[in-house]
C-alpha cells in the first residue's frame, strides 16, 4: 500500500495554502507521515519548491502576492520535476478568483487538480452553481466534467463530493469512501489536496497516487466518524487526525470502495 511508502519516505510537501487551514494541513500531513513546510515569501518559494517532493497550491485566501508566489513556485517545481497539486478554492465565486486561477494555469503545469465540481467546471468553462467556496447543486455529469478537465489541462483531475471521481482523461475511478462529517470541519478538502501531494512525493504515477490518497483519506474519515458518532465535529476532527496516523494497509484493503469505470 502506498501509505506505507509515504510513512517510510517522509516526503517534504511544500504548501502555499490559505490562512484558514494552515495548522490543520500541517498537523494532517505530520499525522500520516509526511513532512510539511509552509513557505510563502516571494524571496524563497522557488528555492523551497525545488527541494520539495511535492508542491501544493491552494487559493483559499487570495492576494496578488500569493498568486505571484504560486506562479514562481510552480515554475520552479516544473523546472525541477517536482509534482504540483492545484486546489482552485472558490473558483467561479468571483471574477477575480477565476482570473487568478486561469493565470496560474497559464504558467504552471499540473500533476493533479483537486476540487469540487463547481470549481473544476468554472476552470474549464462549464456552468455549475457555486456558493462561496462550496459547490452548489449542479445538473451536469461529474464524470464527463472530470474527463474534459483532465484532457483540457493535461493532468489528473480529482473531483470530490458525495462520490469522488479520479481520472487522467483515459482511466477513471469512482470512489465511495468517506463520511459526511468531513463537511462539518473546515479545511478537509484542502488537507486532501496536500495528502495527494504527499502520495505524489513517493514518486508514484499521478493517477495512482491520487486514487490511493483519496481512498486512504476516505477510510480514515469513516473510522474517525465511527469512533465519534455520538459526539460533535470537534471530536471528529481530533479523531480524524488520529486515524490519519493509525489507519493500516489492512484496514484500507478491507474497507476500500473504489471502482474503475469503463
Tab-separated table of C-alpha atoms in Angstrom:
chain	number	residue	atom	x	y	z
A	1	UNK	CA	0.000	0.000	0.000
A	2	UNK	CA	1.229	3.463	-0.870
A	3	UNK	CA	0.585	4.838	2.632
A	4	UNK	CA	3.434	2.649	3.861
A	5	UNK	CA	5.734	4.225	1.259
A	6	UNK	CA	4.673	7.687	2.473
A	7	UNK	CA	5.469	6.773	6.067
A	8	UNK	CA	8.839	5.315	5.058
A	9	UNK	CA	9.926	8.189	2.807
A	10	UNK	CA	8.514	11.082	4.869
A	11	UNK	CA	8.132	13.277	1.736
A	12	UNK	CA	8.619	17.029	2.034
A	13	UNK	CA	5.411	18.749	0.932
A	14	UNK	CA	5.681	22.465	0.196
A	15	UNK	CA	2.298	24.102	0.768
A	16	UNK	CA	1.272	27.556	-0.360
A	17	UNK	CA	-2.127	27.340	1.223
A	18	UNK	CA	-4.701	29.548	2.902
A	19	UNK	CA	-4.619	31.015	6.383
A	20	UNK	CA	-7.800	29.217	7.445
A	21	UNK	CA	-6.315	25.726	7.087
A	22	UNK	CA	-2.557	26.085	7.637
A	23	UNK	CA	-2.449	24.460	11.079
A	24	UNK	CA	-4.868	21.664	10.201
A	25	UNK	CA	-2.975	20.907	6.983
A	26	UNK	CA	0.387	20.776	8.744
A	27	UNK	CA	-0.939	18.513	11.503
A	28	UNK	CA	-2.672	16.249	8.995
A	29	UNK	CA	0.498	15.793	6.955
A	30	UNK	CA	2.544	15.127	10.065
A	31	UNK	CA	-0.023	12.584	11.247
A	32	UNK	CA	0.095	10.484	8.102
A	33	UNK	CA	3.887	10.549	7.952
A	34	UNK	CA	4.801	13.393	5.607
A	35	UNK	CA	6.872	16.485	6.340
A	36	UNK	CA	5.009	19.780	5.765
A	37	UNK	CA	6.564	23.150	5.065
A	38	UNK	CA	4.584	26.355	4.645
A	39	UNK	CA	6.683	28.864	2.699
A	40	UNK	CA	5.049	31.889	1.085
A	41	UNK	CA	7.709	34.598	0.716
A	42	UNK	CA	8.443	35.589	-2.868
A	43	UNK	CA	12.128	35.532	-1.991
A	44	UNK	CA	12.220	31.809	-1.122
A	45	UNK	CA	9.361	29.932	-2.776
A	46	UNK	CA	11.414	28.946	-5.830
A	47	UNK	CA	14.202	27.528	-3.656
A	48	UNK	CA	11.760	25.683	-1.401
A	49	UNK	CA	9.786	24.225	-4.292
A	50	UNK	CA	12.853	22.772	-5.989
A	51	UNK	CA	13.903	20.779	-2.912
A	52	UNK	CA	10.389	19.538	-2.094
A	53	UNK	CA	8.940	16.164	-3.044
A	54	UNK	CA	5.663	17.850	-3.991
A	55	UNK	CA	4.223	21.372	-4.237
A	56	UNK	CA	0.607	22.135	-3.276
A	57	UNK	CA	-1.014	25.405	-4.378
A	58	UNK	CA	-4.259	26.334	-2.591
A	59	UNK	CA	-6.187	29.511	-3.467
A	60	UNK	CA	-8.373	29.736	-0.367
A	61	UNK	CA	-7.291	33.197	0.818
A	62	UNK	CA	-6.127	35.040	-2.241
A	63	UNK	CA	-3.966	38.130	-2.777
A	64	UNK	CA	-1.846	39.293	-5.701
A	65	UNK	CA	1.307	38.394	-3.792
A	66	UNK	CA	0.010	34.877	-3.179
A	67	UNK	CA	-0.742	34.447	-6.889
A	68	UNK	CA	2.751	35.650	-7.775
A	69	UNK	CA	4.284	33.300	-5.211
A	70	UNK	CA	2.328	30.368	-6.633
A	71	UNK	CA	3.494	31.095	-10.157
A	72	UNK	CA	7.139	31.433	-9.082
A	73	UNK	CA	6.995	28.238	-7.029
A	74	UNK	CA	5.112	26.373	-9.750
A	75	UNK	CA	7.638	27.292	-12.423
A	76	UNK	CA	10.470	26.166	-10.161
A	77	UNK	CA	8.701	22.873	-9.421
A	78	UNK	CA	8.148	22.270	-13.132
A	79	UNK	CA	11.787	23.021	-13.892
A	80	UNK	CA	12.984	20.568	-11.237
A	81	UNK	CA	10.356	17.886	-11.991
A	82	UNK	CA	8.567	18.282	-8.693
A	83	UNK	CA	4.865	17.287	-8.944
A	84	UNK	CA	2.329	20.092	-8.492
A	85	UNK	CA	-1.162	19.823	-6.974
A	86	UNK	CA	-3.558	22.726	-7.555
A	87	UNK	CA	-6.635	23.341	-5.378
A	88	UNK	CA	-8.624	26.181	-7.005
A	89	UNK	CA	-10.705	27.048	-3.939
A	90	UNK	CA	-13.776	29.121	-4.761
A	91	UNK	CA	-13.125	29.500	-8.483
A	92	UNK	CA	-16.317	30.853	-10.001
A	93	UNK	CA	-17.343	32.715	-6.846
A	94	UNK	CA	-15.830	35.999	-8.124
A	95	UNK	CA	-14.343	37.086	-11.465
A	96	UNK	CA	-11.010	37.884	-9.804
A	97	UNK	CA	-10.683	34.412	-8.303
A	98	UNK	CA	-11.436	32.789	-11.650
A	99	UNK	CA	-8.978	35.044	-13.483
A	100	UNK	CA	-6.249	34.355	-10.926
A	101	UNK	CA	-6.686	30.584	-11.253
A	102	UNK	CA	-6.505	30.750	-15.031
A	103	UNK	CA	-3.394	32.928	-14.798
A	104	UNK	CA	-1.704	30.300	-12.633
A	105	UNK	CA	-2.626	27.619	-15.170
A	106	UNK	CA	-1.054	29.648	-17.966
A	107	UNK	CA	2.322	29.425	-16.230
A	108	UNK	CA	2.290	26.161	-14.243
A	109	UNK	CA	1.926	22.578	-15.463
A	110	UNK	CA	-0.093	20.479	-13.051
A	111	UNK	CA	0.234	16.889	-11.967
A	112	UNK	CA	-3.141	16.869	-10.176
A	113	UNK	CA	-6.094	19.256	-9.987
A	114	UNK	CA	-8.305	18.656	-6.929
A	115	UNK	CA	-11.563	20.492	-6.378
A	116	UNK	CA	-15.316	20.242	-6.137
A	117	UNK	CA	-17.464	20.062	-9.250
A	118	UNK	CA	-18.200	23.791	-9.379
A	119	UNK	CA	-14.544	24.777	-9.102
A	120	UNK	CA	-13.436	22.373	-11.811
A	121	UNK	CA	-16.339	23.371	-14.055
A	122	UNK	CA	-15.513	27.073	-13.885
A	123	UNK	CA	-11.873	26.358	-14.715
A	124	UNK	CA	-12.829	24.699	-17.998
A	125	UNK	CA	-15.684	26.994	-18.993
A	126	UNK	CA	-18.633	24.891	-17.862
A	127	UNK	CA	-21.642	26.166	-15.896
A	128	UNK	CA	-22.100	24.992	-12.307
A	129	UNK	CA	-23.635	26.668	-9.257
A	130	UNK	CA	-21.260	27.756	-6.505
A	131	UNK	CA	-21.918	29.108	-3.007
A	132	UNK	CA	-18.830	30.802	-1.620
A	133	UNK	CA	-16.218	28.056	-1.749
A	134	UNK	CA	-18.774	25.214	-1.835
A	135	UNK	CA	-20.291	23.549	-4.867
A	136	UNK	CA	-23.973	24.232	-5.378
A	137	UNK	CA	-26.459	21.859	-6.884
A	138	UNK	CA	-25.285	21.125	-10.399
A	139	UNK	CA	-27.085	19.231	-13.121
A	140	UNK	CA	-24.052	18.208	-15.150
A	141	UNK	CA	-22.332	14.850	-15.463
A	142	UNK	CA	-19.419	14.863	-13.000
A	143	UNK	CA	-17.617	12.039	-14.773
A	144	UNK	CA	-17.732	13.822	-18.130
A	145	UNK	CA	-16.668	17.054	-16.440
A	146	UNK	CA	-13.662	15.364	-14.830
A	147	UNK	CA	-12.656	13.772	-18.113
A	148	UNK	CA	-12.961	17.067	-20.003
A	149	UNK	CA	-10.861	18.884	-17.396
A	150	UNK	CA	-8.188	16.170	-17.434
A	151	UNK	CA	-7.912	16.326	-21.214
A	152	UNK	CA	-8.057	20.148	-21.384
A	153	UNK	CA	-5.443	20.623	-18.647
A	154	UNK	CA	-3.310	17.539	-19.369
A	155	UNK	CA	-3.305	16.372	-15.761
A	156	UNK	CA	-5.071	14.053	-13.358
A	157	UNK	CA	-8.324	15.526	-12.050
A	158	UNK	CA	-9.930	14.635	-8.731
A	159	UNK	CA	-13.488	15.886	-8.172
A	160	UNK	CA	-14.636	15.282	-4.619
A	161	UNK	CA	-18.178	15.207	-3.290
A	162	UNK	CA	-20.692	12.504	-2.380
A	163	UNK	CA	-18.684	10.388	-4.783
A	164	UNK	CA	-15.047	11.008	-5.682
A	165	UNK	CA	-14.005	10.873	-9.328
A	166	UNK	CA	-10.332	10.474	-10.248
A	167	UNK	CA	-9.241	10.456	-13.892
A	168	UNK	CA	-6.396	11.203	-16.252
A	169	UNK	CA	-8.841	11.502	-19.140
A	170	UNK	CA	-8.461	7.828	-20.016
A	171	UNK	CA	-8.541	5.782	-16.803
A	172	UNK	CA	-11.331	6.745	-14.396
A	173	UNK	CA	-12.065	5.689	-10.813
A	174	UNK	CA	-15.219	6.208	-8.770
A	175	UNK	CA	-14.621	6.257	-5.015
A	176	UNK	CA	-17.289	5.846	-2.371
A	177	UNK	CA	-15.280	6.045	0.852
A	178	UNK	CA	-15.660	8.961	3.260
A	179	UNK	CA	-18.217	10.373	5.662
A	180	UNK	CA	-20.492	13.414	5.799
A	181	UNK	CA	-18.644	14.501	8.955
A	182	UNK	CA	-15.888	15.755	6.642
A	183	UNK	CA	-18.236	18.563	5.571
A	184	UNK	CA	-18.583	19.774	9.176
A	185	UNK	CA	-14.889	20.604	9.611
A	186	UNK	CA	-13.249	23.389	7.645
A	187	UNK	CA	-10.219	22.502	5.577
A	188	UNK	CA	-10.834	18.819	4.944
A	189	UNK	CA	-10.833	19.307	1.182
A	190	UNK	CA	-7.712	21.437	1.414
A	191	UNK	CA	-5.977	18.801	3.514
A	192	UNK	CA	-6.888	16.135	0.970
A	193	UNK	CA	-5.091	18.137	-1.725
A	194	UNK	CA	-1.973	18.146	0.447
A	195	UNK	CA	-2.360	14.428	1.187
A	196	UNK	CA	-2.404	13.827	-2.568
A	197	UNK	CA	0.830	15.825	-2.668
A	198	UNK	CA	2.336	13.534	-0.021
A	199	UNK	CA	1.400	10.439	-2.037
A	200	UNK	CA	2.836	12.011	-5.202
A	201	UNK	CA	6.002	12.600	-3.192
A	202	UNK	CA	6.666	8.847	-3.179
A	203	UNK	CA	7.406	9.028	-6.894
A	204	UNK	CA	4.245	7.172	-7.901
A	205	UNK	CA	2.383	7.926	-11.119
A	206	UNK	CA	-0.102	10.778	-10.698
A	207	UNK	CA	-3.239	8.685	-11.314
A	208	UNK	CA	-2.149	6.001	-8.841
A	209	UNK	CA	-1.064	8.487	-6.188
A	210	UNK	CA	-4.340	10.399	-6.431
A	211	UNK	CA	-6.500	7.255	-6.354
A	212	UNK	CA	-4.645	5.813	-3.360
A	213	UNK	CA	-4.694	9.129	-1.460
A	214	UNK	CA	-8.434	9.591	-1.925
A	215	UNK	CA	-9.154	6.033	-0.760
A	216	UNK	CA	-6.854	6.275	2.272
A	217	UNK	CA	-8.411	9.607	3.242
A	218	UNK	CA	-11.954	8.293	2.942
A	219	UNK	CA	-11.241	5.219	5.052
A	220	UNK	CA	-9.610	7.349	7.766
A	221	UNK	CA	-12.719	9.571	7.801
A	222	UNK	CA	-15.027	6.572	8.149
A	223	UNK	CA	-13.070	5.187	11.073
A	224	UNK	CA	-12.999	8.585	12.792
A	225	UNK	CA	-16.739	9.059	12.283
A	226	UNK	CA	-17.500	5.647	13.780
A	227	UNK	CA	-15.416	6.375	16.868
A	228	UNK	CA	-17.077	9.779	17.445
A	229	UNK	CA	-20.617	9.069	16.233
A	230	UNK	CA	-22.221	10.306	19.468
A	231	UNK	CA	-20.040	13.424	19.639
A	232	UNK	CA	-19.627	16.644	17.663
A	233	UNK	CA	-17.378	17.868	14.841
A	234	UNK	CA	-14.610	18.902	17.242
A	235	UNK	CA	-14.203	15.330	18.426
A	236	UNK	CA	-14.342	14.101	14.837
A	237	UNK	CA	-11.585	16.492	13.789
A	238	UNK	CA	-9.217	15.286	16.505
A	239	UNK	CA	-10.027	11.627	15.869
A	240	UNK	CA	-9.583	12.141	12.141
A	241	UNK	CA	-6.011	13.294	12.745
A	242	UNK	CA	-5.541	10.194	14.894
A	243	UNK	CA	-6.811	7.924	12.144
A	244	UNK	CA	-4.572	9.530	9.527
A	245	UNK	CA	-1.720	8.279	11.702
A	246	UNK	CA	-3.226	4.936	12.683
A	247	UNK	CA	-5.082	3.557	9.658
A	248	UNK	CA	-3.327	0.480	8.324
A	249	UNK	CA	-2.953	-1.033	4.885
A	250	UNK	CA	-5.078	-3.949	6.090
A	251	UNK	CA	-7.918	-1.627	7.101
A	252	UNK	CA	-7.765	0.110	3.732
A	253	UNK	CA	-7.925	-3.234	1.933
A	254	UNK	CA	-10.944	-4.299	3.975
A	255	UNK	CA	-12.875	-1.045	3.642
A	256	UNK	CA	-11.904	0.424	0.278
A	257	UNK	CA	-14.779	1.119	-2.082
A	258	UNK	CA	-13.330	2.273	-5.376
A	259	UNK	CA	-14.164	1.092	-8.875
A	260	UNK	CA	-12.594	1.527	-12.280
A	261	UNK	CA	-15.157	2.934	-14.697
A	262	UNK	CA	-15.489	1.501	-18.179
